[in-house]
CSV table of C-alpha atoms and ligand atoms in Angstrom, one decimal:
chain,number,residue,atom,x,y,z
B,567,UNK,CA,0.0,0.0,0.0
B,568,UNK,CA,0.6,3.8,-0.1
B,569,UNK,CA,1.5,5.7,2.7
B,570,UNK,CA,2.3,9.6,2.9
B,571,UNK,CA,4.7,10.6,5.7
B,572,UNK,CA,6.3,14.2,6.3
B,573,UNK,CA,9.9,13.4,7.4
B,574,UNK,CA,10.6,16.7,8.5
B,575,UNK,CA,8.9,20.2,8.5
B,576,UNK,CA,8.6,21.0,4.7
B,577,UNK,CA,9.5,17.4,3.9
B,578,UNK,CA,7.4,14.1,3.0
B,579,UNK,CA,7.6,10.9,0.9
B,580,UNK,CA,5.2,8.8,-0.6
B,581,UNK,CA,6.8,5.3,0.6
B,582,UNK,CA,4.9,2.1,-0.4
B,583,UNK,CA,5.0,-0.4,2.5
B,584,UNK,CA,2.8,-3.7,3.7
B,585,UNK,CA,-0.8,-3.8,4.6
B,586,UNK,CA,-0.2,-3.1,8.3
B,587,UNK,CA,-0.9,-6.5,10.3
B,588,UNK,CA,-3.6,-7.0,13.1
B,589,UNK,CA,-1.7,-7.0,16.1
B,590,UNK,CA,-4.3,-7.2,18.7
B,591,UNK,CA,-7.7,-9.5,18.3
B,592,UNK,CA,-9.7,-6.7,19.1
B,593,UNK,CA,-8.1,-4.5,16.3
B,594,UNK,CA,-9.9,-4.0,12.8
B,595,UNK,CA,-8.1,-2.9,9.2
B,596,UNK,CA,-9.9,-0.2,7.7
B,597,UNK,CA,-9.4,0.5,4.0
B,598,UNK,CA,-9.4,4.0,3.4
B,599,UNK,CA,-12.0,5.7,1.4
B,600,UNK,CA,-11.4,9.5,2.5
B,601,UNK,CA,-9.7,11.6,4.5
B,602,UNK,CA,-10.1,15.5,5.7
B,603,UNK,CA,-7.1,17.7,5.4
B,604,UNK,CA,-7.3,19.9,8.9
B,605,UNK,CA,-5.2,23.1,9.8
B,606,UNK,CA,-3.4,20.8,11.9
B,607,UNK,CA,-2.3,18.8,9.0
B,608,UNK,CA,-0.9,22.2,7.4
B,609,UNK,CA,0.8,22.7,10.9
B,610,UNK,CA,2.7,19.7,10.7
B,611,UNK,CA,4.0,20.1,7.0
B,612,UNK,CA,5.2,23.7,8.0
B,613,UNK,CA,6.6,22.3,11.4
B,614,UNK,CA,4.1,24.8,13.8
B,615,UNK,CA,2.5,21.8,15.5
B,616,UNK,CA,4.2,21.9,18.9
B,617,UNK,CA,3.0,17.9,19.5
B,618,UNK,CA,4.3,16.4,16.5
B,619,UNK,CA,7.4,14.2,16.0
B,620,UNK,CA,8.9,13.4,12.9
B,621,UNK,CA,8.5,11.5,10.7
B,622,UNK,CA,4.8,11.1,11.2
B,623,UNK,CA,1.7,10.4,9.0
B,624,UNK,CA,-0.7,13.0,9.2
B,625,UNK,CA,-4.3,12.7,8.8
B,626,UNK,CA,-6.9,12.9,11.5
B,627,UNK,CA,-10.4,12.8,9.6
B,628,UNK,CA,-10.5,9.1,8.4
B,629,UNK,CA,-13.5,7.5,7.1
B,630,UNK,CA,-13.0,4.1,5.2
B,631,UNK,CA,-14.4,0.5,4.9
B,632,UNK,CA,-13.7,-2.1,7.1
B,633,UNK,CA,-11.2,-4.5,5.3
B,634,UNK,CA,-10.4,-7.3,8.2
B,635,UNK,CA,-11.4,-7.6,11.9
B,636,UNK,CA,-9.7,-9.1,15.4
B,637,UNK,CA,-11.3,-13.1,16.1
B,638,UNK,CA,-12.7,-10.7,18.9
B,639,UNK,CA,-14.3,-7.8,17.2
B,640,UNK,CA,-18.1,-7.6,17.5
B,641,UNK,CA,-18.8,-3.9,17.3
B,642,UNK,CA,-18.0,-3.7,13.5
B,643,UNK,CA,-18.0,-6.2,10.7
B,644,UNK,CA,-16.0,-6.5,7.4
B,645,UNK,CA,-17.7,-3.8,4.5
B,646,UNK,CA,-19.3,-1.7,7.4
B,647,UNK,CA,-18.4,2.2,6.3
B,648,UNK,CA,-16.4,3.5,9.5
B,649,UNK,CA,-15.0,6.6,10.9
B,650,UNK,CA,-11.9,6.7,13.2
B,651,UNK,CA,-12.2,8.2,16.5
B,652,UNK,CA,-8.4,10.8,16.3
B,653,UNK,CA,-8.0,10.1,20.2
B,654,UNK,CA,-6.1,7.6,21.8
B,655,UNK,CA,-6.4,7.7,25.4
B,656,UNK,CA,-5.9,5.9,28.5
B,657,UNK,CA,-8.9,5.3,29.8
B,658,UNK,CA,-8.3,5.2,33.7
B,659,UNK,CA,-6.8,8.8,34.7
B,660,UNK,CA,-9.1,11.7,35.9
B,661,UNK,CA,-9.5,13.7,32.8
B,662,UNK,CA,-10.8,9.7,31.5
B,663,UNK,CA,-13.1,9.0,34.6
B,664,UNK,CA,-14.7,12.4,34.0
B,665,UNK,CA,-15.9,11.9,30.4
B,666,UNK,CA,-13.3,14.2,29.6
B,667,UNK,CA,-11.0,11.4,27.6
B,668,UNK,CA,-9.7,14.1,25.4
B,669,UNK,CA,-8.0,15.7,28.0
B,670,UNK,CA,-6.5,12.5,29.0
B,671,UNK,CA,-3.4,12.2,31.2
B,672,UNK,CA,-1.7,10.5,27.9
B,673,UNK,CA,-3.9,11.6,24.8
B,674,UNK,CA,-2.0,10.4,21.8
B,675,UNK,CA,-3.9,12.0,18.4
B,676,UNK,CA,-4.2,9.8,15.1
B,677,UNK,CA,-2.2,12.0,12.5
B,678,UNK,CA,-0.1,14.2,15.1
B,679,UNK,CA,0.7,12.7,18.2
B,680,UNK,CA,0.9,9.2,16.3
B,681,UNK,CA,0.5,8.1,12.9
B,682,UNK,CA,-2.9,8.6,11.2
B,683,UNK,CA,-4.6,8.2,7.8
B,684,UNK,CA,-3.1,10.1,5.5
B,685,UNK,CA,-2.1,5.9,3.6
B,686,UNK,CA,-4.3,3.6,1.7
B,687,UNK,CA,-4.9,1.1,5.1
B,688,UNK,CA,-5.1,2.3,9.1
B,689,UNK,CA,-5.4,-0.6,11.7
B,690,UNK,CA,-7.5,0.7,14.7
B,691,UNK,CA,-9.2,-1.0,18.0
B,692,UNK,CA,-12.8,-1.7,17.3
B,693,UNK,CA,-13.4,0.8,20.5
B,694,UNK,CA,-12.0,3.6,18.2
B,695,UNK,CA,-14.3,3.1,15.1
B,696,UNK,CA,-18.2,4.6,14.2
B,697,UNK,CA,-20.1,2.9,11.9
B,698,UNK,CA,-21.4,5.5,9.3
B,699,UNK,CA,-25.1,5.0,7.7
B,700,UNK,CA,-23.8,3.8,3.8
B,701,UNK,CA,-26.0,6.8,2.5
B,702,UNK,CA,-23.2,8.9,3.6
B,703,UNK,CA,-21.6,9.8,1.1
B,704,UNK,CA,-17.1,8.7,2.6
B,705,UNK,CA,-16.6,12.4,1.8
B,706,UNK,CA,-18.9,13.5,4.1
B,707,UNK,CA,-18.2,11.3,6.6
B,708,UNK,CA,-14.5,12.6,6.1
B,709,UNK,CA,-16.2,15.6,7.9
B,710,UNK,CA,-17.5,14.0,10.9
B,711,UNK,CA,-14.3,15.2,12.9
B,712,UNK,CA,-14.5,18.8,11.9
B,713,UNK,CA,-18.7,19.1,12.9
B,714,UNK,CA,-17.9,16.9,16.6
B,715,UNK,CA,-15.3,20.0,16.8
B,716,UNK,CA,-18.6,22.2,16.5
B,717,UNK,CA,-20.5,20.2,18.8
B,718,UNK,CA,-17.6,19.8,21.4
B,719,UNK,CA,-16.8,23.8,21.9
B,720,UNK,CA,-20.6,24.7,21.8
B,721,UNK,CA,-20.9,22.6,24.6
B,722,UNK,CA,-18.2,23.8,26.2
B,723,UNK,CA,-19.5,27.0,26.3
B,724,UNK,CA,-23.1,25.8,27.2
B,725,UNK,CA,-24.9,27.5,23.9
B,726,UNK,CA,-28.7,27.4,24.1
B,727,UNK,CA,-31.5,28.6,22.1
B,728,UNK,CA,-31.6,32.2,23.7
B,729,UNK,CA,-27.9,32.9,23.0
B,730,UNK,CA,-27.1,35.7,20.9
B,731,UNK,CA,-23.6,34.2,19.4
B,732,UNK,CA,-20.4,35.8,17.9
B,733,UNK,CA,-18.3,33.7,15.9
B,734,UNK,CA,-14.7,35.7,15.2
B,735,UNK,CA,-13.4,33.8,12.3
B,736,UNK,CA,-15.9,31.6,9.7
B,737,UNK,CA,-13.1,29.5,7.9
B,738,UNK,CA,-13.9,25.9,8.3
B,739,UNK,CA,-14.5,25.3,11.8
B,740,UNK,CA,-16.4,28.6,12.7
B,741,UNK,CA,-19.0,27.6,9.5
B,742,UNK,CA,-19.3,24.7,11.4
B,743,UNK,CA,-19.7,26.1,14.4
B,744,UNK,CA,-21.9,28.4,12.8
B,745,UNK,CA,-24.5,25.8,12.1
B,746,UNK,CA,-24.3,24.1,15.3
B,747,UNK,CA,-25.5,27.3,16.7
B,748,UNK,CA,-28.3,27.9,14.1
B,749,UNK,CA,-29.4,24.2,14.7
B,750,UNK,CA,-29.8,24.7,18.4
B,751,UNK,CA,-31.7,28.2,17.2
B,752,UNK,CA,-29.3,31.2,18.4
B,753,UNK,CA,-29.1,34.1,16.8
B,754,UNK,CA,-25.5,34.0,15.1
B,755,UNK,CA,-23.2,36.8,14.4
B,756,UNK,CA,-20.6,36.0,12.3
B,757,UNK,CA,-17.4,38.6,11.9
B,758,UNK,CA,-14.4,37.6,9.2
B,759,UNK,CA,-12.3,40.0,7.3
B,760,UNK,CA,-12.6,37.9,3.9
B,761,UNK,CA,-16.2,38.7,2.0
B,762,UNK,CA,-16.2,35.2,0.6
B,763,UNK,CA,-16.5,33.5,3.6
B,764,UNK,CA,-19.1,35.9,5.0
B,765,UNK,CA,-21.6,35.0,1.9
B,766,UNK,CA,-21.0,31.7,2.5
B,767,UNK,CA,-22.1,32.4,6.1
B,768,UNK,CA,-25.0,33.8,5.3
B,769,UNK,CA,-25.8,30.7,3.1
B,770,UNK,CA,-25.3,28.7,6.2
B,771,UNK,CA,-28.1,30.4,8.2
B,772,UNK,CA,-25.4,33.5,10.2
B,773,UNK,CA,-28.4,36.2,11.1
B,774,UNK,CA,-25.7,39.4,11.1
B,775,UNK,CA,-22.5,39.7,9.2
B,776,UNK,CA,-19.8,41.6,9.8
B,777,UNK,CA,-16.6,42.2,7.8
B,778,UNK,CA,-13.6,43.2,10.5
B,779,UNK,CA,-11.5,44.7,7.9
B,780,UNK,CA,-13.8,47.3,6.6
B,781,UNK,CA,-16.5,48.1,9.7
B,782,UNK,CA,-15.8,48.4,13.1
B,783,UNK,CA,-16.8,45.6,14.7
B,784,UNK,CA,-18.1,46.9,18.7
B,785,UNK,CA,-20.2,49.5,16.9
B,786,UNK,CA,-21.9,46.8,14.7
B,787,UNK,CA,-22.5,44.3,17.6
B,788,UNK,CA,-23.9,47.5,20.0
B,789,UNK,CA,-26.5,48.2,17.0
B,790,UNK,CA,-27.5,44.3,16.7
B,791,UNK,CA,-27.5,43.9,20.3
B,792,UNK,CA,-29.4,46.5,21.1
B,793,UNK,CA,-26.6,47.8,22.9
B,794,UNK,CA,-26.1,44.9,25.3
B,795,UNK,CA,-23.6,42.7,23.5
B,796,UNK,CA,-23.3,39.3,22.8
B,797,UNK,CA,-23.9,36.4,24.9
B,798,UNK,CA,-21.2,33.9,24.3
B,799,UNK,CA,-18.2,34.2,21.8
B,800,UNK,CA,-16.0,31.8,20.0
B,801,UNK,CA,-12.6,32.5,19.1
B,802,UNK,CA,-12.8,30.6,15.4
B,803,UNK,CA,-10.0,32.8,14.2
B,804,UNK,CA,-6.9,31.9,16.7
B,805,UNK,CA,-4.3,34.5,15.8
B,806,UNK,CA,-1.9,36.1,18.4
B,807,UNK,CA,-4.7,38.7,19.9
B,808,UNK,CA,-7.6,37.3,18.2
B,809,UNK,CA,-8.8,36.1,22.0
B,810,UNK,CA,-8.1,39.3,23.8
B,811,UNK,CA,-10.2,41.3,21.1
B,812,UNK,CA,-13.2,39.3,22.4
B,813,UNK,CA,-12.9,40.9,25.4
B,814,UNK,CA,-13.1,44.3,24.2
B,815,UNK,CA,-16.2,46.5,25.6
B,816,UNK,CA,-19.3,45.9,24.3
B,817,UNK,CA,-18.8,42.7,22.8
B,818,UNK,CA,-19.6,40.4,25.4
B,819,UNK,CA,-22.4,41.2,28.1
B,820,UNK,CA,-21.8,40.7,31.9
B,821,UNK,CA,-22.0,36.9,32.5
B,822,UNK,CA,-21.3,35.9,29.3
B,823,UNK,CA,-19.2,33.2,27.9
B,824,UNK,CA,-15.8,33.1,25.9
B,825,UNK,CA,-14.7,29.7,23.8
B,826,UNK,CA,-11.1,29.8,23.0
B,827,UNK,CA,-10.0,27.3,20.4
B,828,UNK,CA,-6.4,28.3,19.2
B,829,UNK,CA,-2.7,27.2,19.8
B,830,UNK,CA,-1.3,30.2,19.3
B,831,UNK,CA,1.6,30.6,22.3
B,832,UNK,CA,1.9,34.1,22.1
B,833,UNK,CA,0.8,35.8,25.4
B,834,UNK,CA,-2.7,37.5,25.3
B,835,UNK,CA,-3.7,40.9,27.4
B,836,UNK,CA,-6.1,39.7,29.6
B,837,UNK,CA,-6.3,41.7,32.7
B,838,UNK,CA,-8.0,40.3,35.9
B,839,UNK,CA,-10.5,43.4,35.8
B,840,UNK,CA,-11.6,42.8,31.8
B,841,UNK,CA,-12.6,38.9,33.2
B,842,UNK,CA,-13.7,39.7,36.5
B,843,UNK,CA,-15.8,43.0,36.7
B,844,UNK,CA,-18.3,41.5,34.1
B,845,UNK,CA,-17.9,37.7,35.5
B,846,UNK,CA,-17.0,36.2,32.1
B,847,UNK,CA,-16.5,32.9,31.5
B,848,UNK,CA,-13.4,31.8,29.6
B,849,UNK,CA,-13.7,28.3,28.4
B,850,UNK,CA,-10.8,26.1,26.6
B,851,UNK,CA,-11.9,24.2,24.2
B,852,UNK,CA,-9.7,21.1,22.9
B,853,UNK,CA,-11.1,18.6,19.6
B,854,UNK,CA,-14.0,16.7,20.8
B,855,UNK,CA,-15.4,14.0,23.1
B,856,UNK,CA,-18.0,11.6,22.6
B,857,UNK,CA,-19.3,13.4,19.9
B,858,UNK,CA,-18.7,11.6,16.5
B,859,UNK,CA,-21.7,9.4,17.4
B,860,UNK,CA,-24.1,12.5,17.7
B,861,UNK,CA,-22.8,14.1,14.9
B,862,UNK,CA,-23.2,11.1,12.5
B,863,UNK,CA,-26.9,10.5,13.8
B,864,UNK,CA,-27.6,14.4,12.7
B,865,UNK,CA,-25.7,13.8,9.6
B,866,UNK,CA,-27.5,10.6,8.6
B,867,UNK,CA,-30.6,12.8,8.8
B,868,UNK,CA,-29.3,16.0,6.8
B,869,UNK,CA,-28.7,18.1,9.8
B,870,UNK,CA,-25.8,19.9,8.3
B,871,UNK,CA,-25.1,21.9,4.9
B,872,UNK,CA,-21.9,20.3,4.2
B,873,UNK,CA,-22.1,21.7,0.5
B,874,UNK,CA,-19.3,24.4,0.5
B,875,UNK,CA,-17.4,23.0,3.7
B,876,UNK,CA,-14.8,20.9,1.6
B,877,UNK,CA,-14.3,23.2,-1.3
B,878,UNK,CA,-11.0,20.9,-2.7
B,879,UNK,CA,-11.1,17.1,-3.7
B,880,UNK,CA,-7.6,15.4,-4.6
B,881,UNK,CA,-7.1,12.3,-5.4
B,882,UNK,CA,-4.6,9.9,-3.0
B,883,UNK,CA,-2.6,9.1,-5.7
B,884,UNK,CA,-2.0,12.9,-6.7
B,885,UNK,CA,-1.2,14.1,-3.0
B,886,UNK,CA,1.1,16.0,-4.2
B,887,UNK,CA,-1.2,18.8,-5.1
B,888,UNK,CA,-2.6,18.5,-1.4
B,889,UNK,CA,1.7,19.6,-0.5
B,890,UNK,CA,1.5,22.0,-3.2
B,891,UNK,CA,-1.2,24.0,-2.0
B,892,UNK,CA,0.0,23.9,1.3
B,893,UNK,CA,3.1,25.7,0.3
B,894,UNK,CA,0.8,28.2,-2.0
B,895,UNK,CA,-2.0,28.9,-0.2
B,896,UNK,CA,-5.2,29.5,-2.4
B,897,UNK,CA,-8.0,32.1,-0.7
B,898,UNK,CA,-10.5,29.4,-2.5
B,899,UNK,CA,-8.8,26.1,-1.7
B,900,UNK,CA,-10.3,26.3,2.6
B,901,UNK,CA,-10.7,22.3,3.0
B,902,UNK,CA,-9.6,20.1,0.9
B,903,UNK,CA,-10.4,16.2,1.0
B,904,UNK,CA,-8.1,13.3,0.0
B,905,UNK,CA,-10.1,10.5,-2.2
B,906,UNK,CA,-8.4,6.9,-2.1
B,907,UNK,CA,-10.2,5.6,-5.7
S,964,ZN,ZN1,-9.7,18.2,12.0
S,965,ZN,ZN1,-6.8,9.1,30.4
């Protein structure tokens, strides 16, 4: 088989190596069918993902056919259409006993943290796979990953129908967010500094617009909100001060709620009075947990607009294009997803 794996940081090969081997009876061989291409996958190409080691297969959003199973397996069976789970955890540490497993102690990820599904076959414990309706289509089910982001950080930051939402950033995961929130029945604001991605907001049900580069963004939010601000914000965006902006006066009312989802290292200006004097709540917000089976159930019944969310399908055996675009960024290229035939 095929596999892709980036040696170093602006580095990969396209090795071909045996079908891996079940090594545990409880383990399954998927065959891949398709696989997202996430910001994280860029990350580790261009050497910013502070949890990779090299060499590594990338790849987190793997959906595929299941090829061979464990003498023990009962939870899937050979032809069932399957997504991967991306965490590997421990199962017995705090962060685990909480139902927050991916937070674990030891989390490992499938395509940084350890090898994922960026190669024509992935061996995975049954405990790690979803079986995925077979009306959904293996590029959509690529996507599952992306929407249990959505449904993980909305969570996190408690959204309910009443909430008047601001969404800083509406690339891929703050569209997706975007329709979380509309599902539940919030009024969304969505603020970008690319028009593009603002129309296709307002195709995915955002109530308010607003385009950071050209309009000033508290003015716009004090007119929508009748003055009061928003109730909960997500930080879709994640650039050095992207978090601190959400902060700013008027944005946010008293007792509202901040979702942070970025890496970025760089220090933020928080002070203890911006958090305190209007009791904010500021919420990490890490992948997902226990939500690929949710998200597939709402998927199987055409709960999402996933028509716009992968804009760029490449074939496995032409990866190199995925590389390429990595290296030449394209405004329209936002998601791209591998095919394997
Ligand atoms: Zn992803
Ligand atoms: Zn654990």
């Amino acid at each position: 088989m095929k596999e892709v794996i980036v040696t170093a940081p602006h580095a990969y090969e396209i090795r071909e190596v045996p079908i891996p081997v079940l090594t545990s009876e409880y383990e399954v061989l998927v065959k891949m069918k398709a696989a997202g291409v996430c910001g994280s996958d860029h990350h580790i190409y261009h050497g910013k993902n502070p949890n990779t080691i090299y060499p590594r297969i990338p790849g987190h959003e793997n959906a595929g056919i299941v090829e061979k199973v464990g003498s023990r397996v009962s939870k899937v069976k050979v032809g069932d259409h399957v997504v991967a789970d991306l965490l590997i955890t421990c199962g017995i540490c705090y962060q685990c006993r909480i139902g927050r497993k991916n937070v674990c102690e030891t989390v490992k990820v499938r395509g940084s943290s350890a090898d994922g599904g960026f190669r024509e076959y992935l061996s995975v414990p049954e405990d790690d796979l979803y079986i995925v309706p077979n009306h959904i289509p293996f590029k959509d089910a690529a996507l599952v990953e992306p929407y249990a982001i959505g449904a993980h950080c909305t969570g996190r930051g408690k959204v309910v129908k009443d909430d008047i939402v601001f969404i800083l950033g509406t690339g891929t995961i703050g569209s997706i967010i975007l329709q979380t929130c509309k599902n539940i029945g919030c009024t969304v604001i969505c603020c970008d500094r690319v028009e593009e991605t603002l129309e296709r907001a307002k195709k995915y049900g955002a109530d308010f617009i607003i385009n950071n580069a050209k309009e000033n963004v508290i003015e716009r939010v004090r007119e929508i909100t009748a003055g009061k601000g928003a109730t909960v914000a997500f930080d879709s965006a994640c650039f050095p001060g992207s978090l601190t902006s959400l902060f700013e006066k008027g944005l946010i009312r008293n007792a509202g709620r901040i979702v942070s989802l970025g890496f970025s290292t760089e220090n933020e200006s928080i002070s203890q009075a911006m958090l305190d004097i209007r009791e904010l709540d500021l919420i990490g917000s890490r992948m997902s947990c226990y939500q690929f089976q949710p998200v597939i159930d709402k998927m199987a019944n055409n709960g999402f607009n996933l028509d716009g969310i992968a804009t760029t399908f490449i074939n496995f055996n032409e990866i190199d294009r995925m590389f390429d675009y990595m290296d030449h960024p394209d405004p329209k290229v936002k998601k791209m997803v591998l095919l394997f035939d």
